[in-house]
Amino acid sequence: MARPPKFDDAEILDRAMAILWERGWTQTSIRDLEEALDIKAPSIYRRFGTKEGLGAAVVDHYIDSVVQGRVDRYLSGEGDPIDNLTRFFDSSVTSSGDNGRLWGCLLTTTALDLGGDDTALSEARQRGYEVIEEGMRAEVERADELNRLAAGTTSDDATATLALAMQGLMALARSGAPSSDLRRRARAAVATVAAPRPGDA
């Protein structure tokens, strides 16, 4: 009779997410994963097919457990949309790893490691970007309806600007930029697409 698995897939994905997020894709070997997950390579391959299959599953898990939660929390469709976008950006540059260092975004980390590869991992990463961009677009469109976008700025342009700024900030976070500098840049990015509040000088 086969032994029951030591960990369920969710726990494996949590552990793999932590190591891949901290170390990066190219700096993490199957042996590293064996140690971090406390399971042997054949079990990893049996469950996920390949290292890339595990990576795609980890990215999907990250989208479900981290990205979607932040989108739902900060880009809620309630309150002031510019404030919501600012809080979303702030939350992106204040999350840190156990060692206090900002890890950036797992989507950006894998993009920096692997470039524009055409794989299941790349497709999973793209789904994550779409979740973020759709959340930002909904708030930007609300801002437009409320006349809170900068004059002459379209919803498409504002969303593209913010999506690009987010990826740049995540790359800077990964490189070790201080959180205070990232927060300043994040707020500046949102300010570039926002109209002044009524009554502001």
C-alpha positions as a printed Julia matrix, in Angstrom:
201×3 Matrix{Float64}:
   0.0    0.0     0.0
   1.35   3.43   -0.98
   2.19   5.83    1.83
  -0.04   8.91    2.01
   1.67  12.12    0.86
   3.53  13.99    3.6
   2.04  17.35    2.56
  -0.97  18.37    0.52
  -0.52  20.38   -2.65
  -1.47  23.7    -1.01
   1.28  23.32    1.6
   3.78  22.32   -1.08
   2.83  25.35   -3.15
   3.13  27.66   -0.12
   6.64  26.34    0.62
   7.71  26.46   -3.03
   6.29  29.98   -3.41
   8.39  31.2    -0.47
  11.65  29.83   -1.84
  11.02  30.85   -5.47
   9.91  34.31   -4.4
  12.97  34.86   -2.24
  15.65  33.23   -4.4
  14.23  33.57   -7.89
  13.59  30.91  -10.5
  17.06  30.51  -11.95
  18.74  30.46   -8.54
  16.52  27.63   -7.26
  17.46  24.08   -8.19
  15.41  20.93   -7.88
  17.69  19.99   -4.97
  16.81  23.31   -3.27
  13.14  22.51   -3.8
  13.6   19.0    -2.41
  15.07  20.48    0.79
  12.52  23.29    1.11
   9.55  21.03    0.41
  10.92  18.01    2.3
   9.98  15.74   -0.59
  12.09  14.02   -3.24
  12.33  15.04   -6.89
  10.33  12.02   -8.15
   7.4   13.15   -5.97
   7.68  16.68   -7.33
   7.69  15.36  -10.91
   4.83  12.95  -10.2
   2.66  15.8    -8.87
   3.66  18.62  -11.23
   5.31  16.97  -14.25
   8.38  19.21  -14.46
  10.1   22.01  -12.56
   8.31  24.39  -14.92
   5.0   22.68  -14.12
   5.66  23.27  -10.44
   6.59  26.89  -11.24
   3.35  27.47  -13.15
   1.36  25.93  -10.27
   3.22  28.18   -7.81
   2.46  31.29   -9.87
  -1.23  30.33  -10.1
  -1.22  29.75   -6.32
   0.44  33.17   -5.81
  -2.22  34.82   -7.98
  -5.01  33.16   -5.99
  -3.54  33.61   -2.5
  -1.7   36.96   -2.78
  -2.54  38.97   -5.89
  -6.3   38.46   -6.01
  -6.58  39.14   -2.29
  -4.77  42.46   -2.63
  -6.84  43.44   -5.66
 -10.06  42.57   -3.8
  -8.94  44.44   -0.69
  -7.59  47.65   -2.2
  -9.31  47.95   -5.57
 -12.75  47.33   -4.12
 -14.85  49.64   -6.26
 -15.89  51.6    -3.17
 -14.69  54.96   -1.9
 -12.34  57.27   -3.74
 -10.7   55.41   -6.65
  -7.49  57.45   -6.51
  -7.15  56.72   -2.79
  -7.75  53.03   -3.56
  -5.03  53.01   -6.23
  -2.64  54.79   -3.85
  -3.28  52.21   -1.11
  -2.83  49.38   -3.62
   0.55  50.77   -4.69
   1.54  51.4    -1.05
   0.71  47.8    -0.16
   2.86  46.6    -3.04
   5.99  48.33   -1.78
   5.66  47.64    1.94
   5.3   43.84    1.94
   8.55  42.2     2.9
  10.11  38.8     3.36
  11.03  37.21    6.67
  14.43  38.92    6.54
  12.86  42.38    6.19
  13.96  42.71    2.56
  11.38  43.54   -0.07
  11.07  40.66   -2.51
   9.03  42.53   -5.08
   6.35  40.61   -6.93
   6.71  36.91   -7.77
   5.36  37.69  -11.26
   8.11  40.26  -11.81
  10.73  38.01  -10.26
  10.01  35.22  -12.74
   9.85  37.71  -15.62
  13.27  39.1   -14.69
  14.66  35.58  -14.41
  13.17  34.09  -17.55
  12.48  36.99  -19.9
   9.79  36.55  -22.52
   9.82  32.78  -22.71
   6.77  31.13  -24.3
   5.96  28.52  -21.67
   3.27  27.51  -19.19
   5.13  29.53  -16.57
   5.03  32.61  -18.8
   1.32  32.07  -19.44
   0.64  31.8   -15.69
   2.62  34.99  -15.11
   0.57  36.77  -17.79
  -2.66  35.76  -16.05
  -1.36  37.43  -12.9
  -0.57  40.65  -14.75
  -4.09  40.6   -16.18
  -5.66  40.26  -12.71
  -3.68  43.32  -11.53
  -4.38  45.35  -14.65
  -8.1   44.56  -14.63
  -8.33  45.63  -11.0
  -6.51  48.89  -11.71
  -8.59  49.49  -14.86
 -11.85  49.22  -12.89
 -10.67  51.9   -10.44
  -9.31  54.08  -13.24
 -12.65  53.91  -15.05
 -14.43  54.91  -11.84
 -11.97  57.78  -11.46
 -12.79  58.88  -15.01
 -16.53  58.8   -14.27
 -15.92  60.92  -11.17
 -13.69  63.41  -13.07
 -10.7   62.31  -10.99
  -8.35  61.62  -13.91
  -5.86  64.27  -15.03
  -7.12  66.43  -17.88
  -6.53  64.79  -21.26
  -5.78  61.38  -19.74
  -7.82  58.46  -21.04
  -8.69  55.39  -18.99
  -6.54  53.26  -21.31
  -3.53  55.56  -20.96
  -3.89  55.83  -17.19
  -4.19  52.05  -16.8
  -1.16  51.45  -19.03
   0.85  54.06  -17.1
  -0.01  52.49  -13.76
   0.65  48.93  -14.95
   4.07  49.96  -16.25
   4.84  51.87  -13.05
   3.88  48.84  -10.96
   6.27  46.55  -12.85
   9.08  49.1   -12.58
   8.51  49.46   -8.85
   8.53  45.69   -8.4
  11.83  45.43  -10.29
  13.28  48.18   -8.06
  11.97  46.39   -4.97
  13.65  43.19   -6.12
  16.94  45.05   -6.55
  16.86  46.23   -2.94
  15.54  49.8    -3.22
  14.4   51.16    0.16
  10.7   50.98    0.93
  10.51  54.73    1.62
  11.85  55.53   -1.86
   9.5   53.01   -3.47
   6.53  54.48   -1.61
   7.44  57.99   -2.81
   7.71  56.75   -6.4
   4.46  54.8    -6.09
   2.56  57.86   -4.93
   4.12  59.93   -7.72
   2.99  57.36  -10.3
  -0.61  57.55   -9.13
  -0.42  61.36   -8.95
   0.55  61.54  -12.65
  -2.85  60.18  -13.69
  -4.97  61.91  -11.03
  -6.73  65.24  -11.23
  -6.4   67.51   -8.2
  -9.16  67.03   -5.65
 -11.83  69.71   -5.71
 -10.61  72.48   -3.44
  -6.92  71.54   -3.72
  -4.62  74.36   -4.75
